[in-house]
Every structure is written in C-alpha cells, then in structure tokens.
Coordinates of C-alpha atoms and ligand atoms in Angstrom, one line a residue:
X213 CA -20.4 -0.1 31.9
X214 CA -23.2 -0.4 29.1
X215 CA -25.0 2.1 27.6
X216 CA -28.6 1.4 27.2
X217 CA -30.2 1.0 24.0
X218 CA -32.8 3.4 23.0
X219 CA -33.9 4.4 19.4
X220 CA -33.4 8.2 19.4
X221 CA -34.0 7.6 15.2
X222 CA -30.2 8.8 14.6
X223 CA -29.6 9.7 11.3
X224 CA -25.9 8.5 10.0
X225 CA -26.5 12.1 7.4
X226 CA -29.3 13.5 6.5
X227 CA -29.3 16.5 4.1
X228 CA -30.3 20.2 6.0
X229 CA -33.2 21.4 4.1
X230 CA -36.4 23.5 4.7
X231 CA -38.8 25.6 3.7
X232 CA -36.5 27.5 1.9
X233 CA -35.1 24.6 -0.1
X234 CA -38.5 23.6 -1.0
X235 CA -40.1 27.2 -2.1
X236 CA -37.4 27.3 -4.1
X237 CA -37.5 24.2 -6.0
X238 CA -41.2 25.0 -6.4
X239 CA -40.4 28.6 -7.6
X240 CA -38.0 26.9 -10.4
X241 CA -40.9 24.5 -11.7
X242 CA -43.3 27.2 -11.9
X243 CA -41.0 28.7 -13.6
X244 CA -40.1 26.6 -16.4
X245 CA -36.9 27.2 -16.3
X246 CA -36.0 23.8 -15.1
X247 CA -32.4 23.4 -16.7
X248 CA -30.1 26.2 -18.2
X249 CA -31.9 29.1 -16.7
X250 CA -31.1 32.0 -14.4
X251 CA -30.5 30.0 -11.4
X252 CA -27.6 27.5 -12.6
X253 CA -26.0 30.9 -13.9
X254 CA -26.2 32.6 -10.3
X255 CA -25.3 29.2 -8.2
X256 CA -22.2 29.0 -10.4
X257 CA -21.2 32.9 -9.4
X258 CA -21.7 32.3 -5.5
X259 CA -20.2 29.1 -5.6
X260 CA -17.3 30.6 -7.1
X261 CA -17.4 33.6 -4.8
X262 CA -17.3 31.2 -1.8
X263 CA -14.6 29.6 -3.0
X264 CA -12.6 33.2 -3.5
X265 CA -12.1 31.6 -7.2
X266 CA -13.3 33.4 -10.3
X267 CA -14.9 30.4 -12.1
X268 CA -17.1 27.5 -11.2
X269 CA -18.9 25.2 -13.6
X270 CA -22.1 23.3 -12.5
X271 CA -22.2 19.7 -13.4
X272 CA -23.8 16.5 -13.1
X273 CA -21.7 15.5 -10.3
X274 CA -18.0 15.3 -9.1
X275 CA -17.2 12.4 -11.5
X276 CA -18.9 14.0 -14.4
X277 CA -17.0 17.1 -13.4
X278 CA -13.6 15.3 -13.2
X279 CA -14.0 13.1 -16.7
X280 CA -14.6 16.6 -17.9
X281 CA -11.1 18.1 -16.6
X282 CA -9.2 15.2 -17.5
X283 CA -10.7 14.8 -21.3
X284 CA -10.0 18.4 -21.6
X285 CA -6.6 18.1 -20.2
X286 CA -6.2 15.0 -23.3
X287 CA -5.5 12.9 -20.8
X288 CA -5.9 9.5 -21.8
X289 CA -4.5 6.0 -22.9
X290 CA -1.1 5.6 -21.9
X291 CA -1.1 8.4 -19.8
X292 CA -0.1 7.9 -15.1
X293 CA -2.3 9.8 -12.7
X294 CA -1.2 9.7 -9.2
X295 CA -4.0 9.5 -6.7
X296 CA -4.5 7.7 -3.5
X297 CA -5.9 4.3 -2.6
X298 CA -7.8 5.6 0.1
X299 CA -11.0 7.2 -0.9
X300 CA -14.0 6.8 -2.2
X301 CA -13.0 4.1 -5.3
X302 CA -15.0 7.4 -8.1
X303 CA -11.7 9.4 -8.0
X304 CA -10.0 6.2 -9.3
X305 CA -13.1 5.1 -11.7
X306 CA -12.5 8.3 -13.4
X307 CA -8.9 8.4 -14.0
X308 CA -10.3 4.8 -15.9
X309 CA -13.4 6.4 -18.1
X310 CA -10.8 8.6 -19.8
X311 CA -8.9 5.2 -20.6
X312 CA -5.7 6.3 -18.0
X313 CA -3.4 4.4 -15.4
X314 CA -4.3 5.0 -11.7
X315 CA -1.2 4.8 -9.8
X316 CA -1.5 4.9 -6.2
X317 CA 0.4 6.8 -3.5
X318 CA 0.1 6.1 0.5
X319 CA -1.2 8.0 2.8
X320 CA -0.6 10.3 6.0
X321 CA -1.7 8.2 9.0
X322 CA -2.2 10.8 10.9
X323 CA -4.1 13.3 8.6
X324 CA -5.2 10.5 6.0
X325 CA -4.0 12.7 3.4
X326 CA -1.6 11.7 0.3
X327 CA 1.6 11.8 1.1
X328 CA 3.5 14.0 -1.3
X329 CA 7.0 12.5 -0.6
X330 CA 5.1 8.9 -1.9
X331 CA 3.8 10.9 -4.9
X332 CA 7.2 12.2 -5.8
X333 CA 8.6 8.6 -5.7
X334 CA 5.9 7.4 -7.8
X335 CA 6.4 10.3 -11.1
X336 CA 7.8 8.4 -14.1
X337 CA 7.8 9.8 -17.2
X338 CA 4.0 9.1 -18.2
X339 CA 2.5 10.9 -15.2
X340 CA 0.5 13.9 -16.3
X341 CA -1.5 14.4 -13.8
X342 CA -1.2 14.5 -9.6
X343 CA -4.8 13.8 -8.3
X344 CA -4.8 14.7 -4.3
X345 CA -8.2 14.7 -2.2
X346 CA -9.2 16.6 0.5
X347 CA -10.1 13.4 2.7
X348 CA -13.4 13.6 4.9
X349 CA -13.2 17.6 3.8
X350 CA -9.4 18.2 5.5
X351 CA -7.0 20.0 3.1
X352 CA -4.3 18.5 1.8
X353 CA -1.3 19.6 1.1
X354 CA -1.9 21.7 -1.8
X355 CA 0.6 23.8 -1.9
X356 CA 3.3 20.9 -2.4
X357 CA 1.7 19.7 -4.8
X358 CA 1.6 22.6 -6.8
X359 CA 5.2 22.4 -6.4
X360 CA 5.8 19.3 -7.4
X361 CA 3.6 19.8 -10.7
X362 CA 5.7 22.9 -11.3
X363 CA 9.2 20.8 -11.4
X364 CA 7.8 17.6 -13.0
X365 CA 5.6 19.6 -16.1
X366 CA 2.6 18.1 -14.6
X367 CA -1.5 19.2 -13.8
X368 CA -3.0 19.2 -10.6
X369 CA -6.7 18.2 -9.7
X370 CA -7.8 18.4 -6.3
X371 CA -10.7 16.7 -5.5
X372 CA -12.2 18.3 -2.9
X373 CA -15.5 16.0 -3.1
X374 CA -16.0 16.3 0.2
X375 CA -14.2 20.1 0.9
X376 CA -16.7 22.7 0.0
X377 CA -15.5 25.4 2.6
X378 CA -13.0 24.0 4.2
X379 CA -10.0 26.4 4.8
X380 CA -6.3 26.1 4.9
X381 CA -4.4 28.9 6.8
X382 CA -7.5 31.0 6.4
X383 CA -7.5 30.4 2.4
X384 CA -10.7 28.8 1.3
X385 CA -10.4 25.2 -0.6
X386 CA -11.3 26.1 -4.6
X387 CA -8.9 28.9 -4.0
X388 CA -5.5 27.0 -4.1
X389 CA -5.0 24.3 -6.6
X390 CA -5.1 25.2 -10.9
X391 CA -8.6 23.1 -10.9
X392 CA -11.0 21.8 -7.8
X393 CA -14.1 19.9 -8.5
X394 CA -16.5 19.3 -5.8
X395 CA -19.6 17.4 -4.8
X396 CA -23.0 18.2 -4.0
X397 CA -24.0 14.9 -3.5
X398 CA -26.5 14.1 -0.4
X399 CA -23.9 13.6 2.4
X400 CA -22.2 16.8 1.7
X401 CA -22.0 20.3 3.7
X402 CA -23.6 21.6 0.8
X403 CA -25.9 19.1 -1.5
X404 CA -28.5 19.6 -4.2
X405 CA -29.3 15.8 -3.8
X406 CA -26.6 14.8 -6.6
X407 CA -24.6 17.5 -8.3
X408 CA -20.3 18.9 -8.5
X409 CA -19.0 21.9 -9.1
X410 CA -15.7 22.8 -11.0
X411 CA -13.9 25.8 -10.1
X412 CA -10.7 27.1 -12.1
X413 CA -9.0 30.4 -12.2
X414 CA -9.0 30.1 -16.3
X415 CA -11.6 31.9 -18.1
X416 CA -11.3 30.4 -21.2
X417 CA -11.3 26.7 -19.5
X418 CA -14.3 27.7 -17.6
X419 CA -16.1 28.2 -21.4
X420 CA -14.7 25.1 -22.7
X421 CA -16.4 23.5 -19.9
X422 CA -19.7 24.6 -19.8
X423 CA -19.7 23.7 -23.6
X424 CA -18.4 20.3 -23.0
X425 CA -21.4 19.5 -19.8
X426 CA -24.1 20.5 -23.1
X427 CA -22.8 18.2 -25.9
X428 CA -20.1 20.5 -27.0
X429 CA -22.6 23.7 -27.8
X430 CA -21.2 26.8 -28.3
X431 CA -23.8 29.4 -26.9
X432 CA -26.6 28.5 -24.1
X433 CA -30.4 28.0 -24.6
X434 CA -30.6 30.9 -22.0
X435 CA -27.9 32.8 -24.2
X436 CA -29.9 32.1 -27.1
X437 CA -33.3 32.7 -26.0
X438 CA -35.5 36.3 -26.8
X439 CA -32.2 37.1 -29.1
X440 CA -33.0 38.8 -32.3
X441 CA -31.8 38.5 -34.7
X442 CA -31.9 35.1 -34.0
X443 CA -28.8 33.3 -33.2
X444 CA -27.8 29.9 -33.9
X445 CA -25.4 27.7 -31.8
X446 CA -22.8 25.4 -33.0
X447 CA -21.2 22.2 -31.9
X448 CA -17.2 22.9 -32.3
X449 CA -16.3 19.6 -30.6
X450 CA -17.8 16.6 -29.3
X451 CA -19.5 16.8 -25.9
X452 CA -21.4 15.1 -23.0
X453 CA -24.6 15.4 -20.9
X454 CA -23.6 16.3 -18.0
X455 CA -25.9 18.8 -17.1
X456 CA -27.1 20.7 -13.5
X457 CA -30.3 21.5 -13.4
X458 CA -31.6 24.9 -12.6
X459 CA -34.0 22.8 -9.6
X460 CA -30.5 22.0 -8.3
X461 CA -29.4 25.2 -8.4
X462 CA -32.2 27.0 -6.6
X463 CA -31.6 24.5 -3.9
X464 CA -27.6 25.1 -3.9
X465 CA -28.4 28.5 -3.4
X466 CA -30.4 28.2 -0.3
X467 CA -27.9 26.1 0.9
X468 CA -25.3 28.7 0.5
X469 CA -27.2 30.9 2.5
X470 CA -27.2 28.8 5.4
X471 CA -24.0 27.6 4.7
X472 CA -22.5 29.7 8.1
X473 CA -25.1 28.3 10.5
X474 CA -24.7 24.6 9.0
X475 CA -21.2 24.7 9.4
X476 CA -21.1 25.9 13.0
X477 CA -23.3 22.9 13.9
X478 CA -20.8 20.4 12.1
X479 CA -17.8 22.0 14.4
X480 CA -20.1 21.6 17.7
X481 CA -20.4 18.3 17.1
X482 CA -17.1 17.9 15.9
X483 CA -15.8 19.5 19.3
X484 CA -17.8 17.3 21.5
X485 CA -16.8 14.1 19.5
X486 CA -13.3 15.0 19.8
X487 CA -13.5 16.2 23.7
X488 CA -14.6 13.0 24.3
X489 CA -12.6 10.4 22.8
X490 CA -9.2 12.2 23.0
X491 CA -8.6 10.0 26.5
X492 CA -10.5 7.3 24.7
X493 CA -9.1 3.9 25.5
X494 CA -10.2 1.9 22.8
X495 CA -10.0 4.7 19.8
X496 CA -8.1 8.2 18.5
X497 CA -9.8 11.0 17.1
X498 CA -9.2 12.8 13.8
X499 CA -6.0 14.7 13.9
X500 CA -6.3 18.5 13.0
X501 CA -3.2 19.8 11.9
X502 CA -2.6 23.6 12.9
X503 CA -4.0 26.3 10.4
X504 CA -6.4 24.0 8.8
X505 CA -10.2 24.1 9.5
X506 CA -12.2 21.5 7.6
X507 CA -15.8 21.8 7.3
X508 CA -16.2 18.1 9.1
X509 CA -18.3 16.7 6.3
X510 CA -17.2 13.3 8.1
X511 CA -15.8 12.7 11.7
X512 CA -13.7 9.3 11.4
X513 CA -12.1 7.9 14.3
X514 CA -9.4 5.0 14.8
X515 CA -8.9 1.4 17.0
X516 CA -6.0 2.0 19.0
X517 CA -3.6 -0.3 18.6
X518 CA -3.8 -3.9 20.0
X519 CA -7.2 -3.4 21.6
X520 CA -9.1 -5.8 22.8
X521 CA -12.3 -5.4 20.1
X522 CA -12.0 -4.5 16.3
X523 CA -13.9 -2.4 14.2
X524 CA -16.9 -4.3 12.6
X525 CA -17.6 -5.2 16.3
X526 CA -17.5 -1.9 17.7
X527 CA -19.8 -1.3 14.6
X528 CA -22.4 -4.1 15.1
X529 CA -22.2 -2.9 19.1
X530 CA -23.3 0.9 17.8
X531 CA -25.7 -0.7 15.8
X532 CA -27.2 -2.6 18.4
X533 CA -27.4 0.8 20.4
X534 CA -29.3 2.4 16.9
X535 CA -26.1 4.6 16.7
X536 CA -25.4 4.2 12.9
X537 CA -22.0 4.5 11.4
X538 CA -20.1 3.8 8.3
X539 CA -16.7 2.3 7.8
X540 CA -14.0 4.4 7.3
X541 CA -12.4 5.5 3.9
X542 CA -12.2 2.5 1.7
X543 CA -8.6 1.0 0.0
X544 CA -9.7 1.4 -3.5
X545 CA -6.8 -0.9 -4.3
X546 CA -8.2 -3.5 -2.6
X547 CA -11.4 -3.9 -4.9
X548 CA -11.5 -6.1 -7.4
X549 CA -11.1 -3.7 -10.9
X550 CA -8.1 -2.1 -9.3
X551 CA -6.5 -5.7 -7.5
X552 CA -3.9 -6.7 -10.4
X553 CA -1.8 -2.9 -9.6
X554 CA 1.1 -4.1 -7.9
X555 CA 0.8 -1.5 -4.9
X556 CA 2.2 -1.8 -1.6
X557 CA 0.5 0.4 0.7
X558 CA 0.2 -1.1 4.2
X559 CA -0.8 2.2 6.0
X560 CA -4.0 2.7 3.2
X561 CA -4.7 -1.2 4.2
X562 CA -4.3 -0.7 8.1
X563 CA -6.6 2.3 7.8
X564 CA -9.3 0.9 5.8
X565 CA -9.6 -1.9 8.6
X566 CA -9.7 -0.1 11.9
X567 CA -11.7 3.0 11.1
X568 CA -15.1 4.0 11.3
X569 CA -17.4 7.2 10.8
X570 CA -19.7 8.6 13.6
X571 CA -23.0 10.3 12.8
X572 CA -22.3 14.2 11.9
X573 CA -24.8 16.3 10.1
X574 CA -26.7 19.8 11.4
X575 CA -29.8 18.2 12.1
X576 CA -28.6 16.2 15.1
X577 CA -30.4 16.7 17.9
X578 CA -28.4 17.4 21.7
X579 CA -30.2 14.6 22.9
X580 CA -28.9 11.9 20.4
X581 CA -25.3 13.6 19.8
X582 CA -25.5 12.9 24.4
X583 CA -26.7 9.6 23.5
X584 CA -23.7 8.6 21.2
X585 CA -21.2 10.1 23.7
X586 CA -22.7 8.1 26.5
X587 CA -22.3 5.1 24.2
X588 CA -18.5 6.3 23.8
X589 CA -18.1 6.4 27.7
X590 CA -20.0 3.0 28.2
X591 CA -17.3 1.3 26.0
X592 CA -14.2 3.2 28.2
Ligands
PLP143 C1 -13.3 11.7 -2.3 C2 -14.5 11.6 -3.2 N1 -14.3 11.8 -4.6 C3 -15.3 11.7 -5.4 C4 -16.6 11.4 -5.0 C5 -17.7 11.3 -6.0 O1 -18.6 12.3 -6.0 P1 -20.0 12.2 -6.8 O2 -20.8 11.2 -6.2 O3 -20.6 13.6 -6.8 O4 -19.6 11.8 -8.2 C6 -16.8 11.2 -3.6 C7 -18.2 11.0 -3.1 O5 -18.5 10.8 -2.0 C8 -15.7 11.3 -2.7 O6 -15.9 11.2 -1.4

C-alpha cells in the first residue's frame, strides 16, 4: 500500500524554545552582561549538577571544548588517539587541530558503539588517548574503557556530543568517564544554538580551562569587576577564544528547566518509532541494551539485509511523502582528509550505507509523528 503524500511541515529537528528562552535572552541584553557574567557562571553549576559531576566549563562548542582537553592533556605531534570511524567526522577533525594521529576502531553493529576489544588491538605505544562517543546519545561502554586506560597509562575523553542526560544503569553521562565534553549545538536535547560543555571531576583542570577558553587569563572580567583595590589579571600561558556567551547561557538555563518534559517527549516518540518497526520488513530499529536509557537525541534505523530497496531510495520515497530524514552516522574514514589511513572497518562501511535518521524532536506534533508511521506501514 502507499501512503499518501501530505505536507504536515515536518521538521527533521527543530530546537524547543519559548517564551522562556526568549525573555531570557532579552533579560541578558538588557543587562549588559552579554559574555562572562552571572549567567555563564550559574549554567556551568546546573550543568554540572545534572551531570552529578562537580565541574563543567562552558565553551564555544564541543570541538572548541575538545581541542581544549587535548592541548591541555600535551597531546600532540606524534602522539595515537583511538576513536571511531563512525561519527560525526569533528571528533576526528580535532584529534588533527592539535597536530595528532586518529586511529580508528570498529564499531558494535548492534549498539553502534566502539568496540573496546577493536580499541585494545589497536594501542601501540604512541596511543595517549582513547576517544569513545556516546553515538546518537546511547552510552558507551565507559566503564571498559576506563579500564583499559588504567592498564595501558592512557586518558579517556568521552564525547558525549550528543549524550546530555543520557543514563547508564541509572548513572547520568558526565558522571562516568575522567573528562566528557558535550554539545549544545541546535539538534541537541539541550542547545543554546551552538555551544559545549566540559565536565571533569578535577578542580584544578576545571581552572586551567576556563583560563585557556579566555586567552589564557588568570582571573575573570566578572572576577575582576567592582573589586577594590583594584585587581589586575595575568596571562600565565597562551590561550584561545573560545568563549560562551552569557545570551547562551540564559537560554541553557531555561532549557534545563524543561529538560524533564523535553525528554519525556523524545522517549514517546522514540516508543512509537520503535513499536512500529520492530516487525518491520524492510528495516531494524535501534537496539537498546538493558540498563541504558539514552535521551534519543537521534532515532536511526537499519535496511534489513538483502531487501528489495536501499537507503537513498527509501530516503528520496520519505521525501517525496515531506517526511525529512538524514543519513545515518557517517564513516569518517571514508572522507577524503582521512582516506590515505589504512583502516579496515567493514561493519563502520556497511553502517554508513544502510542507515538513516527519522524525524525526533519535542515539537512534533501526534498528527505528523501518525503520519510518518503510516508511511512506515505503507512501505510493509
Ligand atoms: C559525535 C559528535 N561529536 C562532536 C560533534 C561536534 O559538536 P559541535 O558542533 O558542538 O562542535 C558532534 C556534532 O553533532 C557530534 O555528533
């Protein structure tokens, strides 16, 4: 059977903001406080509270946030960092823009995770760091990890660009590795239009950090200002722009508050996608495995094998229907700055091909998430 097409204006993501959002962003310019003021410092203490971590630094974004960790770290030429193909190609741009060797490990089929038994094999003795992500906000295993840094002498940063509460065995991402940076770009659960957040256990790091986003300066304008005697900062080693601004921060903040509500949406839909397609003919739903709840910043499904249509069709078919979608994770290995690493990773390359990403954000309506489904059962 096929569905019939109607334009219900589906949104592929589209950012949950409000009134609240926009007072708040108008209370911040009125202020003029616009960068370095109260709001950065109290979106960096609930963030962190969310997280059940002690520290989180606001930055620029998650690949400001990561150059940061890494430079800190002294990681640099002629140093290995283990990360996977498959994801978005920034966690591999970075390990580059501190002048290190990406080395890429295969993924879980079935969770699209890294694979830690394909990290182990892959430590030689330049690794220093193991860079695992959270793919499409599901936890990885962080815990082996961990281990595996332990034995080997080496760091661990998690990207969880895409994790931002997301839970594993009731322990909140943030919580779990030595360092997590996020994102707050505009397709995540939580967004101040661009934006990441670093979150670290280490007091001391936390400082270093938050003197390396603002050129290497020792004590804040908002440290500084009204002090007398007057104080003076000074610059103890190089640093970076990579500033939040306090307009990002208000708006984090009243994302935070509806952070609950947000999320519950994100499983609904999740639940229904999932309902649906588990029978599915043609494609298999994400995998869940047991104790982890991701916050379904992405729902990515698979072809089944030998079907009788591939992706980009299915993809130009939901197009046709005004259902869009994205193609699943990418194979950063595949692209041409990364092309000339000699990896062999057919499950990252067999993923990349057949998957795709259905709409998924709290704004979508019960009419268009019925829509899409009927388009599911039309293609059965
Ligand atoms: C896994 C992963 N890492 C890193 C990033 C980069 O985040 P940002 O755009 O905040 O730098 C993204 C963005 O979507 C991502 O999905």
């Amino acid at each position: 059977m096929r569905a019939e097409s109607v334009d219900h204006g589906i949104a592929f993501s589209r950012p949950c903001f409000g009134e609240e959002e926009a007072g708040a962003a108008a209370e911040v310019v009125r202020s003029g406080w616009i960068v370095g003021g109260p709001r950065l410092a109290e979106f960096e203490e609930r963030f962190a509270d969310a997280c059940a971590a002690p520290f989180a630094v606001g930055v620029s974004s998650w690949t400001t946030g990561a150059f940061l960790v890494l430079r800190a770290w002294g990681i640099g030429p002629g140093d290995e960092v283990i990360v996977p193909s498959l994801t978005f190609i920034a966690t591999v741009n970075v390990i580059c823009h501190v002048g290190a060797r990406p080395v890429f490990a295969e993924v879980d089929p079935a969770t699209y995770n890294i694979d830690p038994h394909d990290v182990e094999r892959k430590i030689t003795s330049r690794t220093r760091v193991l860079m695992p992500v959270d793919q499409l906000g599901l936890p990885c295993d962080i815990d082996a990890f961990g281990a595996l840094a332990a034995r080997h002498g080496l760091r661990v940063l998690d990207d969880a660009a895409c994790a931002f509460a997301s839970r594993d065995r009731g322990r909140p991402v943030g919580s779990l590795a030595e360092v997590t940076v996020f994102s707050l770009h505009a397709r995540k659960v939580v967004t101040t239009g661009e934006g990441g957040m670093i979150v670290t256990k280490d007091a001391a790091f936390a400082e270093r950090l938050r003197r390396l986003r603002h050129q290497g300066m020792s004590l804040s304008d908002y440290a500084r200002h009204g002090k007398r005697p007057t104080v003076f900062e000074s610059y103890p080693e190089v640093g970076y722009n990579y500033r939040i601004t306090d307009l990002q921060a208000a708006i984090g903040l009243k994302q935070l508050d509806r952070l609950e509500p947000m999320l519950a949406r994100r499983r609904e839909i999740a639940r229904r996608y999932t309902a649906a397609l588990s029978n599915h003919p043609l494609f298999i739903p994400p995998y869940v495995p047991e104790g982890l709840e991701p916050n379904w910043q992405s729902y990515q499904i698979v072809l089944r094998d030998g079907g009788p249509i591939e992706r980009n069709a299915v993809m130009d078919r939901l197009h046709d229907l005004h259902i869009p979608t994205r193609r699943g994770v990418m194979a950063s290995h595949l692209e041409p700055p990364y092309q000339d690493v000699n990896a062999v990773l057919p499950q990252t390359e067999t993923l990349a091909a057949r998957t795709l990403q259905l709409p998924i954000h709290p704004g979508l309506t019960e009419v268009q998430l019925e829509y899409i489904l009927s388009a599911f059962a039309g293609m059965a």
